Structure formats: structure tokens, C-alpha cells
CSV table of C-alpha atoms and ligand atoms in Angstrom, one decimal:
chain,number,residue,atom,x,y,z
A,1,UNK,CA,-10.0,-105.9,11.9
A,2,UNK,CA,-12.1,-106.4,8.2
A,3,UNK,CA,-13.0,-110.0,7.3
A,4,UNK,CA,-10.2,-109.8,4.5
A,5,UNK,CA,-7.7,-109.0,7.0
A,6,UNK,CA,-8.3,-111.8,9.6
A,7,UNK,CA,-8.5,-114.0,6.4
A,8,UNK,CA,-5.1,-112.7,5.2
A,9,UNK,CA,-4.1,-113.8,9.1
A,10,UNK,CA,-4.9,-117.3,9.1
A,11,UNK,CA,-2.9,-117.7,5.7
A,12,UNK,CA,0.2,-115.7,7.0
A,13,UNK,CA,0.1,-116.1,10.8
A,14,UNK,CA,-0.7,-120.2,11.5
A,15,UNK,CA,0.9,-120.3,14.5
A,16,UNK,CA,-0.3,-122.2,17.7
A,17,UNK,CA,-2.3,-120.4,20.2
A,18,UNK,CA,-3.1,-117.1,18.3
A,19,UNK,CA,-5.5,-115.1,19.7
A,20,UNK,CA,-8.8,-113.5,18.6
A,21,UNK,CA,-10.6,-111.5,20.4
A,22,UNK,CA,-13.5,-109.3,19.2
A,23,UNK,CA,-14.2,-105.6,19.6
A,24,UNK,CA,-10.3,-105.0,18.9
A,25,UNK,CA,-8.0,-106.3,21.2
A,26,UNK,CA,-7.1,-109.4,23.3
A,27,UNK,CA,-8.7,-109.4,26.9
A,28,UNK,CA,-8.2,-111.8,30.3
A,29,UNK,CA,-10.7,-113.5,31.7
A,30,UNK,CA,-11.4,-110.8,33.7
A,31,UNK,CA,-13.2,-109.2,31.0
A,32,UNK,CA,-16.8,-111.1,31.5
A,33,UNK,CA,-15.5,-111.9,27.7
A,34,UNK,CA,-16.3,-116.4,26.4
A,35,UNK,CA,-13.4,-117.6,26.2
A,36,UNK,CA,-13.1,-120.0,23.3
A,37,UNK,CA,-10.3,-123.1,22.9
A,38,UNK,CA,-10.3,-124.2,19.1
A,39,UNK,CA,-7.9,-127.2,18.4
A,40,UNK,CA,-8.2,-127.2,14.7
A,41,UNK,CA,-6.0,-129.8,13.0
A,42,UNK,CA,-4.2,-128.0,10.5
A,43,UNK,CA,-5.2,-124.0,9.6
A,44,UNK,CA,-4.1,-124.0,6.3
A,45,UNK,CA,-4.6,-127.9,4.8
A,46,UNK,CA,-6.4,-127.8,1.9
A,47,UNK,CA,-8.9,-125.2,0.7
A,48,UNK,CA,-11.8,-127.2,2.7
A,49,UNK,CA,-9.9,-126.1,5.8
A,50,UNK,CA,-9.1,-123.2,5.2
A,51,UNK,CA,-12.6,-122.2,4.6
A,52,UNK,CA,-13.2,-123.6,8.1
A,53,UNK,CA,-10.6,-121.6,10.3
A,54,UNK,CA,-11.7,-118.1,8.2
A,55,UNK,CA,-15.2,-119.1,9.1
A,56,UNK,CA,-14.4,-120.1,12.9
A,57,UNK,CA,-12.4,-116.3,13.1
A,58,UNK,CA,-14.9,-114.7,11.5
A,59,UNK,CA,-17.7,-115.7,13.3
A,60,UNK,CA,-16.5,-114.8,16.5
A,61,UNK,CA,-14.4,-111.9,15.8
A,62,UNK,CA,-17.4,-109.8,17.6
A,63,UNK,CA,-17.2,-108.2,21.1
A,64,UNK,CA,-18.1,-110.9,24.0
A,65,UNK,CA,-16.2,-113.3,22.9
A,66,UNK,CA,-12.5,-114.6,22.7
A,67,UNK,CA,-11.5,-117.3,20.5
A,68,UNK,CA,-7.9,-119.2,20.4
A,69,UNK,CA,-6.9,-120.8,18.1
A,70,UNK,CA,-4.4,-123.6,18.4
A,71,UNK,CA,-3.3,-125.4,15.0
A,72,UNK,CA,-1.8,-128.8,15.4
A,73,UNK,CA,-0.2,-129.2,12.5
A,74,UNK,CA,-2.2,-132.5,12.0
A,75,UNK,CA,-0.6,-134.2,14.8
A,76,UNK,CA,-2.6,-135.8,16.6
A,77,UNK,CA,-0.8,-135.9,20.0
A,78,UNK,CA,-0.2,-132.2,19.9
A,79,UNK,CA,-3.3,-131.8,19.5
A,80,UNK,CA,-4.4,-133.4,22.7
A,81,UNK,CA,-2.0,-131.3,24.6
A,82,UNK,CA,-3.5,-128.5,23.2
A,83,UNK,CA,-6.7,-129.4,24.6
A,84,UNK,CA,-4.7,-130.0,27.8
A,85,UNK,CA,-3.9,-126.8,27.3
A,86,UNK,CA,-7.2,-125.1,27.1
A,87,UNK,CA,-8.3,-127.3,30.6
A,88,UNK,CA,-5.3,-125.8,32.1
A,89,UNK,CA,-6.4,-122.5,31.5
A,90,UNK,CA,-10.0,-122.8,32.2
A,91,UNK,CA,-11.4,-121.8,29.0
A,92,UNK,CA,-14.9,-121.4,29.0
A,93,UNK,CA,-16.1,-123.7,26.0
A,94,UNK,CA,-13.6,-125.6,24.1
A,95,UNK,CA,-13.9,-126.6,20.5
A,96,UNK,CA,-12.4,-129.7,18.5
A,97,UNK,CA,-11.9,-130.4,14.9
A,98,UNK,CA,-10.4,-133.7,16.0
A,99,UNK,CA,-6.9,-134.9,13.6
A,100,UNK,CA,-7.4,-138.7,14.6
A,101,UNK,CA,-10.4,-140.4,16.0
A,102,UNK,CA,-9.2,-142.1,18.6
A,103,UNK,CA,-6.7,-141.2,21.7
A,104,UNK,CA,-9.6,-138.6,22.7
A,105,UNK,CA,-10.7,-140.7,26.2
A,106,UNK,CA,-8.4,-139.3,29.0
A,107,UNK,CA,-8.0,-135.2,28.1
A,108,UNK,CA,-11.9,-135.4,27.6
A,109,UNK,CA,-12.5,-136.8,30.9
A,110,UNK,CA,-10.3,-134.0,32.7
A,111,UNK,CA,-12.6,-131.6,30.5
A,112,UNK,CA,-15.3,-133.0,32.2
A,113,UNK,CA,-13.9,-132.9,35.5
A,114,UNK,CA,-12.9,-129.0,34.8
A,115,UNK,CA,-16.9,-128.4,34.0
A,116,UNK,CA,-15.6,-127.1,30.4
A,117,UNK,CA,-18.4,-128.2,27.6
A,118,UNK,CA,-16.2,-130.0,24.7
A,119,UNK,CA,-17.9,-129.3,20.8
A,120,UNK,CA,-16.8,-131.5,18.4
A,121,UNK,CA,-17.0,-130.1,15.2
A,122,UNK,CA,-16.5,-131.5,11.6
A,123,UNK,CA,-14.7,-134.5,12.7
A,124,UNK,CA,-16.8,-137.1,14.7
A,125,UNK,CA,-14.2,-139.4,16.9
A,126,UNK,CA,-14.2,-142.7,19.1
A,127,UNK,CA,-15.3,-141.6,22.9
A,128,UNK,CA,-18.3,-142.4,25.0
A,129,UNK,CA,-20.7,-139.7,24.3
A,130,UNK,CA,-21.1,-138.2,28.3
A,131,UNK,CA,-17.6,-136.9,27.5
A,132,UNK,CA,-17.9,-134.5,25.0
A,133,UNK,CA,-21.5,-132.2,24.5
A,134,UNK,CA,-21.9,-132.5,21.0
A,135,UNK,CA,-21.0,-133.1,17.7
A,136,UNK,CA,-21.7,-130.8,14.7
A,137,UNK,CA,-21.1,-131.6,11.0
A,138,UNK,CA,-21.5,-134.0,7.9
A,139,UNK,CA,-22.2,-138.0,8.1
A,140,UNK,CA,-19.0,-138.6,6.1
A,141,UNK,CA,-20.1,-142.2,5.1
A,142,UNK,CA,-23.5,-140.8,3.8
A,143,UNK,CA,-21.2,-138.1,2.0
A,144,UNK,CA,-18.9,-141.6,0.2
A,145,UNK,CA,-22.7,-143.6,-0.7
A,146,UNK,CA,-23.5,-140.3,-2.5
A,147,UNK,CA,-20.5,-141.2,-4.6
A,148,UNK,CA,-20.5,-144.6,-4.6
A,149,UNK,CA,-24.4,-143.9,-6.2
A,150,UNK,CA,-22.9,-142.0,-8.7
A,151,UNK,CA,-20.4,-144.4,-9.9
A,152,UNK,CA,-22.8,-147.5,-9.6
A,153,UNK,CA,-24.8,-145.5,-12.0
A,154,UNK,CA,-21.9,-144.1,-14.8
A,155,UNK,CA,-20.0,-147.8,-14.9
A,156,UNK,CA,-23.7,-150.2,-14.4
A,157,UNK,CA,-22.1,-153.7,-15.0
A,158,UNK,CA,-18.6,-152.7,-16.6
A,159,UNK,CA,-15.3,-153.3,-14.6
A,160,UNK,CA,-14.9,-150.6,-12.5
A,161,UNK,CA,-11.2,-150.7,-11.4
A,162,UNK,CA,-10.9,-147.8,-8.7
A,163,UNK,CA,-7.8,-146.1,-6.8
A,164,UNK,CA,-8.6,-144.7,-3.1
A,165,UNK,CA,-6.7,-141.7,-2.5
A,166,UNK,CA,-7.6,-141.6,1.7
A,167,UNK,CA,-7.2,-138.8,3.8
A,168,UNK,CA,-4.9,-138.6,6.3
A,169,UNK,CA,-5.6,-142.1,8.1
A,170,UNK,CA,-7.6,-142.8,11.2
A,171,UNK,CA,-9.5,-139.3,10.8
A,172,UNK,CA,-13.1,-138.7,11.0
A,173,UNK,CA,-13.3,-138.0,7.3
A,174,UNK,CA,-11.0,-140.7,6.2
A,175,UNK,CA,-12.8,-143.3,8.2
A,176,UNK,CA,-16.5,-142.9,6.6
A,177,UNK,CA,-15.6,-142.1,3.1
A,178,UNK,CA,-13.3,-145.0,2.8
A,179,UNK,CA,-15.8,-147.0,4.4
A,180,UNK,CA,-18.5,-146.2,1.9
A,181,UNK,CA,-16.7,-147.4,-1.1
A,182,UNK,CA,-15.5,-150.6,1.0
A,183,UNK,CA,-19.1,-151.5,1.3
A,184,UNK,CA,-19.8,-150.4,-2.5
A,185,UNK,CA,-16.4,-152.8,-3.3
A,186,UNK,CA,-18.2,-155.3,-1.4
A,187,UNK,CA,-22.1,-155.1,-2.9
A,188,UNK,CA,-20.4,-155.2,-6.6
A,189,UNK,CA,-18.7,-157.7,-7.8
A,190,UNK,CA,-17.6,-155.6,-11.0
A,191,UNK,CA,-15.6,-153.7,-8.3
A,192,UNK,CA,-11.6,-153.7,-8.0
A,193,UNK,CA,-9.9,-152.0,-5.5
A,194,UNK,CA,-6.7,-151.7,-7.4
A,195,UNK,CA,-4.4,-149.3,-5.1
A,196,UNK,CA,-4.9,-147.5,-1.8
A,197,UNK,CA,-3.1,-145.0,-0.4
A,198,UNK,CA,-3.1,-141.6,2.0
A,199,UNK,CA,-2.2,-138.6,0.1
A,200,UNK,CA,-2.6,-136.5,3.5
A,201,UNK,CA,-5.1,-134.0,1.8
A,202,UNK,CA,-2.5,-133.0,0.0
A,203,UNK,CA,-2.6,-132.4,-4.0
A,204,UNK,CA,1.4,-132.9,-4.3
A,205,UNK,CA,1.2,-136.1,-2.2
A,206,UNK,CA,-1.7,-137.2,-4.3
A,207,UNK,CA,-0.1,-136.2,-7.5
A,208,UNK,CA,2.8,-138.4,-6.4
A,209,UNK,CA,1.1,-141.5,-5.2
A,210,UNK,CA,-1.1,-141.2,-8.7
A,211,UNK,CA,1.7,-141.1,-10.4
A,212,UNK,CA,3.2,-144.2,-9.2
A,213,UNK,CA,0.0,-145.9,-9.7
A,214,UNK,CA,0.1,-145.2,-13.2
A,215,UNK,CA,3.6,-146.5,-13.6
A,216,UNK,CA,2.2,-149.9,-12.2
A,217,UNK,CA,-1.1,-149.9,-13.1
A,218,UNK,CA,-1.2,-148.4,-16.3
A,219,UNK,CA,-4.2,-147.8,-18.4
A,220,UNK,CA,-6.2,-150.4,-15.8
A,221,UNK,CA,-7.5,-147.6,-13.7
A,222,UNK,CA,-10.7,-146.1,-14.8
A,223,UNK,CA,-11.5,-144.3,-11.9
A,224,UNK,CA,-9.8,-142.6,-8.8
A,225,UNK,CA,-11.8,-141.8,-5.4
A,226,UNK,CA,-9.9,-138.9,-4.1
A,227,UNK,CA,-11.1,-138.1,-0.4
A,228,UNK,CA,-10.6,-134.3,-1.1
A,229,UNK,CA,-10.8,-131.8,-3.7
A,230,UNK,CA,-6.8,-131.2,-3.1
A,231,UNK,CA,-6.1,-135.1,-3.9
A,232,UNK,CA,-8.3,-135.1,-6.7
A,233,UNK,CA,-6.6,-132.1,-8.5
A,234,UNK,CA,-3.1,-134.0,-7.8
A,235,UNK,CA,-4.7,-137.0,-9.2
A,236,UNK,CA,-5.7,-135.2,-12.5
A,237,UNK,CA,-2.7,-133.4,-13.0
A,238,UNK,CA,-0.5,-137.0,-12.9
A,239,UNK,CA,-3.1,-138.1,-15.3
A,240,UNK,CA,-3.1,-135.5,-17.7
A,241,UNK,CA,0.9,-134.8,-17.6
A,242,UNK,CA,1.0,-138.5,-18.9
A,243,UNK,CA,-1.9,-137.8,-21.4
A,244,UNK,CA,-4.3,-140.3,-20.4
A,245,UNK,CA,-8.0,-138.3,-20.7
A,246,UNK,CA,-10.0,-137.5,-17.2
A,247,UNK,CA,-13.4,-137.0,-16.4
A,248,UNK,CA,-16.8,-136.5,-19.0
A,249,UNK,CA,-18.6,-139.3,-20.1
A,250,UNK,CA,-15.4,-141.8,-20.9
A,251,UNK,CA,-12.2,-140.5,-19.3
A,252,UNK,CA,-11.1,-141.9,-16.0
A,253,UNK,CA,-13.8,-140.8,-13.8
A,254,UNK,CA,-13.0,-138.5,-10.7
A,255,UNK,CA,-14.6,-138.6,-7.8
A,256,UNK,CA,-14.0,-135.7,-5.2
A,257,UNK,CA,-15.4,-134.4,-1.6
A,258,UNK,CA,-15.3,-130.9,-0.4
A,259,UNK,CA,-16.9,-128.9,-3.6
A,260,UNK,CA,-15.2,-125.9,-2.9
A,261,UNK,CA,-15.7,-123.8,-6.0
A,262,UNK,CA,-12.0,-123.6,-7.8
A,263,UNK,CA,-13.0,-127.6,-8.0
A,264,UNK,CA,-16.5,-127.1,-8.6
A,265,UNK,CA,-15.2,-125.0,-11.6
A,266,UNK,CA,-13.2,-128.2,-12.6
A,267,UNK,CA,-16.3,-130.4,-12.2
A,268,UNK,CA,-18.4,-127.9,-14.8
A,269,UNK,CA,-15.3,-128.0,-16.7
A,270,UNK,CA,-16.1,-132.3,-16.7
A,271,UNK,CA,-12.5,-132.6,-15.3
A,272,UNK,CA,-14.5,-133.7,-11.7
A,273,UNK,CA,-17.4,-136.0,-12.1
A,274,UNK,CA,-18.7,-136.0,-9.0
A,275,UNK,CA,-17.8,-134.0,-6.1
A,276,UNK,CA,-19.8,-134.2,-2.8
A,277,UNK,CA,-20.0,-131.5,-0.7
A,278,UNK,CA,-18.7,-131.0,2.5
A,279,UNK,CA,-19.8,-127.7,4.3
A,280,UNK,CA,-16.6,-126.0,6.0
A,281,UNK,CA,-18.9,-123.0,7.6
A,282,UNK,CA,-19.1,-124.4,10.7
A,283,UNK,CA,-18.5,-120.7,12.5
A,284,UNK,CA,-22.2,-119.8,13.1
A,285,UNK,CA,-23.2,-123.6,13.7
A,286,UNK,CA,-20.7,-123.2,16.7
A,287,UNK,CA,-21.4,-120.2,18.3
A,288,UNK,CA,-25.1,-120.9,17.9
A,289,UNK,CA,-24.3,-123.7,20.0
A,290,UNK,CA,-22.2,-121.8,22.6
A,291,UNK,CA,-24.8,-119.0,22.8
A,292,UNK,CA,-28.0,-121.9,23.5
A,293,UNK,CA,-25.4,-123.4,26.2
A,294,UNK,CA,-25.3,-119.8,27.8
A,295,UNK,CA,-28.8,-119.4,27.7
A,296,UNK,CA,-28.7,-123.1,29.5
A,297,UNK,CA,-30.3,-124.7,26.5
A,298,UNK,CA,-28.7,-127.9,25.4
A,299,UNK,CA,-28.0,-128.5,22.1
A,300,UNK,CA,-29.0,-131.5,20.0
A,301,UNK,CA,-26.2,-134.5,20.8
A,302,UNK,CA,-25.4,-135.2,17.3
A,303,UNK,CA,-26.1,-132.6,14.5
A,304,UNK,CA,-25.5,-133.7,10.9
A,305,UNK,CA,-26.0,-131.0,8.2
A,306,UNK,CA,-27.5,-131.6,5.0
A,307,UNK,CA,-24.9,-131.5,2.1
A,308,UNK,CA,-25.5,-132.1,-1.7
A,309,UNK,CA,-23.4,-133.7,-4.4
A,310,UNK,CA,-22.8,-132.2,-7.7
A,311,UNK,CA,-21.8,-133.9,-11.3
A,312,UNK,CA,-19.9,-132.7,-14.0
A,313,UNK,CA,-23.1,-133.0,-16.6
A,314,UNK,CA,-25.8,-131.4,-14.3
A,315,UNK,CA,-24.0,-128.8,-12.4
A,316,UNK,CA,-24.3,-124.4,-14.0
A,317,UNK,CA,-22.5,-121.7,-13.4
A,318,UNK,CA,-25.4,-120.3,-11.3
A,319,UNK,CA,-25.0,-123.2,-9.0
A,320,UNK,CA,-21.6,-122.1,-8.6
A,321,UNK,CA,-22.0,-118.2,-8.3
A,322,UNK,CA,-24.7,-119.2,-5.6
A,323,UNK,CA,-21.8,-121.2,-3.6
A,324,UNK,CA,-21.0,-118.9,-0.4
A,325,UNK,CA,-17.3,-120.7,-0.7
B,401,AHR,O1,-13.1,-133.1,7.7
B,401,AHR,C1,-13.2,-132.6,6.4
B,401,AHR,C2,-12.1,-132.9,5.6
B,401,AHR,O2,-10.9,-132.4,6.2
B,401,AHR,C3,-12.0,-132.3,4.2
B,401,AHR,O3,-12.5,-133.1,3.2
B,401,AHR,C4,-10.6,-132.1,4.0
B,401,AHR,O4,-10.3,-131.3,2.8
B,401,AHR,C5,-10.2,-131.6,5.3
B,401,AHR,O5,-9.0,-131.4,5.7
């Protein structure tokens, strides 16, 4: 199967507990093959994830190795039965992109009990660290000081009145970034939290809890922390349907995370000011960890990965084309 093909898969086929095994077919256990458990939260979220599941198929859509994928729909006890799921049928490595933080202590302790390594990946969450191997991907509250920098920076000592559009509450990625601009709210007194929300990563949820806000809050908001590049599109679309200016040097500013490049486009266009990355590619991260603990090499506990942030009066073209996603 080409790389365009399995990506045209995980857009048309999200179904739990597909199947993909390298070298061209599905095989048992039997076949000396790793078998791989991936409980990613939802397939086909936002662009951000789906980024991530074509990287996870990608990656190991290559002989030796058989990876499942089961998509919880971003429910977070489903997705502990699919975990369940994998112990029950002694998958070899299993892999997490954990929906909600917590809820994680009990299936992770049978993990352990069934010998299975546990990689947490993307999405840290709330369990003593002997149950789970390790944890690779971003420092999500580093990722919200990079904006909170930038908008301590563009509004100095003028009233910043800000809206938080979260993610979906209690995940990994929700958690840190709203964290960051708590403790920005907190250090600045010319900081307003006017409105807070979940828009579920979701631009029409967003563009509907924006739009409310304006009703109430009117021309009061001069800046909107969305917690994903989804949200902040949403946001900007409520904005400019009502005709109130976004973005550049004196709109309402925009913060966004992710900096996938459709929205990196919109942050050279000066509709995003600042949008901080978050790397979905997490496919060879992963296997280079599976293929260590093969070779009985333990992997570093905690791996964050270097991400940048990119504003709407710095950022090229180049830096754009350059972007693998
Ligand atoms: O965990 C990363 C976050 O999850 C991304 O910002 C969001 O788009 C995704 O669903």
C-alpha cells in the first residue's frame, strides 16, 4: 500500500481496531511479526491529529511489524478498554495518546503485570512513572509560556482582555497550555481572563462559543488563546463574519498551537499572530523506541522534543515550504 493510500485510509476508514500490518497483509502472532496496540484518541480530530495517526501508519507500515489502531473517539473510558483490550491480547508493545490525564492507574498496572511496555506518546498523564516506560512529546506548558512571551511583548502594559478557547478538558494538552496563561494572568496585573470555554478542538465548536462571546463581550476582547489551530480558525471566522479586524499589529490578536501549515499560511497572512508548534510526527520517535527496547536498550523516561513558535511579522514562505506537515 503507497503512503497516499494508507493516508486516504485513516480519513475514510476510522474505525476501532483497524489493522496495519507491513509487507502487505495482516498476520498472527505467529508470524515472529511486533505487534503494536495504538490507542489514539480521536483519528481524525483536527489537522494536528491527523498528522499524527498518518505518521503512526506510515512509520510502521514496513515488514516486522503490526500496528493496531484503535480510535476512541475521544472518550476517555473507551479508551481504557481499548488498552484492556490490547493486555488481553498480549500485544507486544502498546502505545497511548492518552484522551484524559487521569483514570490511567488500574489498566496500566495489569500492563505491567502482563510484561507489555506502555509508550505514552504526545499526551503526558497522571500515573506513578514504574507503570508506564516512557513518555515521548512536547512540554505543553513550555509550548503556552512561548505564547504567553509573545503577548507580554505585543500588549507591554495595555489591558490585555483575553478569551481561552481550551481543549478538550482534563487532556494532557489542555492542562499545560491553559496552565501557562493562568500563571501569565497571574504575573500581570493588566491581564483579564474575560471568558473560558472548551471548544473540543473543534473549529465549529470554537466558532460557536466565539461567537457568543462576542454577543456578550463585545468589542472588550482583544485577544483569544485558542488551544489549537482548529479553534483558532473558528475563532477568526466568528470574528470576521461580525466584521471586527483579527490579527497584524492592532486587530484582536490570535494566539494558536499546532502550526500545521494551512494555519501557518494564515499566520504569514497576519490572520494568526502567534502559533506555537506542536510536532505531530511522533511515528519514527516511537518505533525508534520499540526497536532500542528490542535490542534491550531502555529509552530515556521522559523525552520532550524541541518545538518553535512562529509570528505573523517574522515568519516566510520558505519557513513554510521547509515545514514537513
Ligand atoms: O496533544 C496535541 C493536541 O491534540 C493538538 O494541539 C490538538 O490539535 C490535538 O488534538
Amino acid at each position: 500500500m503507497s503512503k497516499k493510500i494508507v493516508s486516504l485510509v485513516v480519513v475514510l476508514v476510522l474505525a476501532a481496531g483497524l489493522v496495519f500490518a507491513g509487507g502487505g497483509g495482516q498476520k498472527g502472532k505467529s508470524s515472529g511479526d511486533i505487534r503494536i496496540g495504538f490507542a489514539q484518541c480521536k483519528a481524525d480530530e483536527s489537522d494536528w491529529r491527523m498528522a499524527n495517526t498518518r505518521s503512526m501508519l506510515n512509520t510502521f507500515f514496513v515488514p516486522g511489524y503490526q500496528l493496531t489502531l484503535a480510535d476512541s473517539n475521544n472518550d476517555a473510558a473507551k479508551q481504557v478498554a481499548d488498552v484492556q483490550s490490547f493486555i488481553d491480547q498480549e500485544y507486544d508493545y502498546i502505545v497511548i495518546a492518552a484522551v484524559n490525564m487521569d483514570g490511567w492507574d488500574t489498566v496500566l498496572r495489569n500492563a505491567q503485570r502482563a510484561k507489555i511496555p506502555v509508550i505514552l506518546v504526545d499526551r503526558n498523564i497522571n500515573a506513578p512513572q514504574d507503570l508506564w516506560t516512557c513518555y515521548v512529546g512536547p512540554d505543553f506548558k513550555v509550548e503556552g509560556t512561548k505564547a504567553t512571551d509573545w503577548m507580554k511583548k505585543h500588549f507591554g502594559d495595555k489591558p490585555v482582555n483575553v478569551v481561552n478557547l481550551q481543549g478538550q478538558l482534563g487532556s494532557g494538552a489542555q492542562v499545560g497550555r491553559s496552565a501557562a496563561l493562568d500563571d501569565a494572568i497571574a504575573a500581570n496585573s493588566n491581564w483579564t481572563l474575560v471568558a473560558r470555554q472548551t471548544g473540543d478542538w473543534s473549529t465549529d465548536v470554537a466558532k460557536q462559543v466565539m461567537t457568543s462571546w462576542i454577543q456578550q463581550y463585545g468589542d472588550r476582547i482583544n485577544c483569544v488563546y485558542a488551544e489549537n489551530d482548529n479553534m483558532a480558525d473558528g475563532a477568526i471566522q466568528a470574528l470576521q463574519e461580525r466584521g471586527i479586524k483579527v490579527g497584524g499589529a492592532d486587530g484582536v490578536a490570535i494566539i494558536s498551537f499546532d502550526a500545521n501549515r494551512p494555519y501557518l499560511q494564515m499566520t504569514l497572512a497576519g490572520l494568526i499572530n502567534c502559533n506555537v508548534e506542536c510536532n505531530p510526527l511522533h511515528g519514527p520517535r516511537v518505533k525508534g523506541i520499540i526497536d532500542s527496547l528490542e535490542k534491550g536498550i531502555q529509552p530515556k523516561k521522559i523525552e520532550y522534543i524541541e518545538e518553535e513558535a512562529f509570528f505573523w511579522d517574522t515568519i516566510t514562505q520558505a519557513v513554510i515550504d521547509a515545514r514537513q506537515y
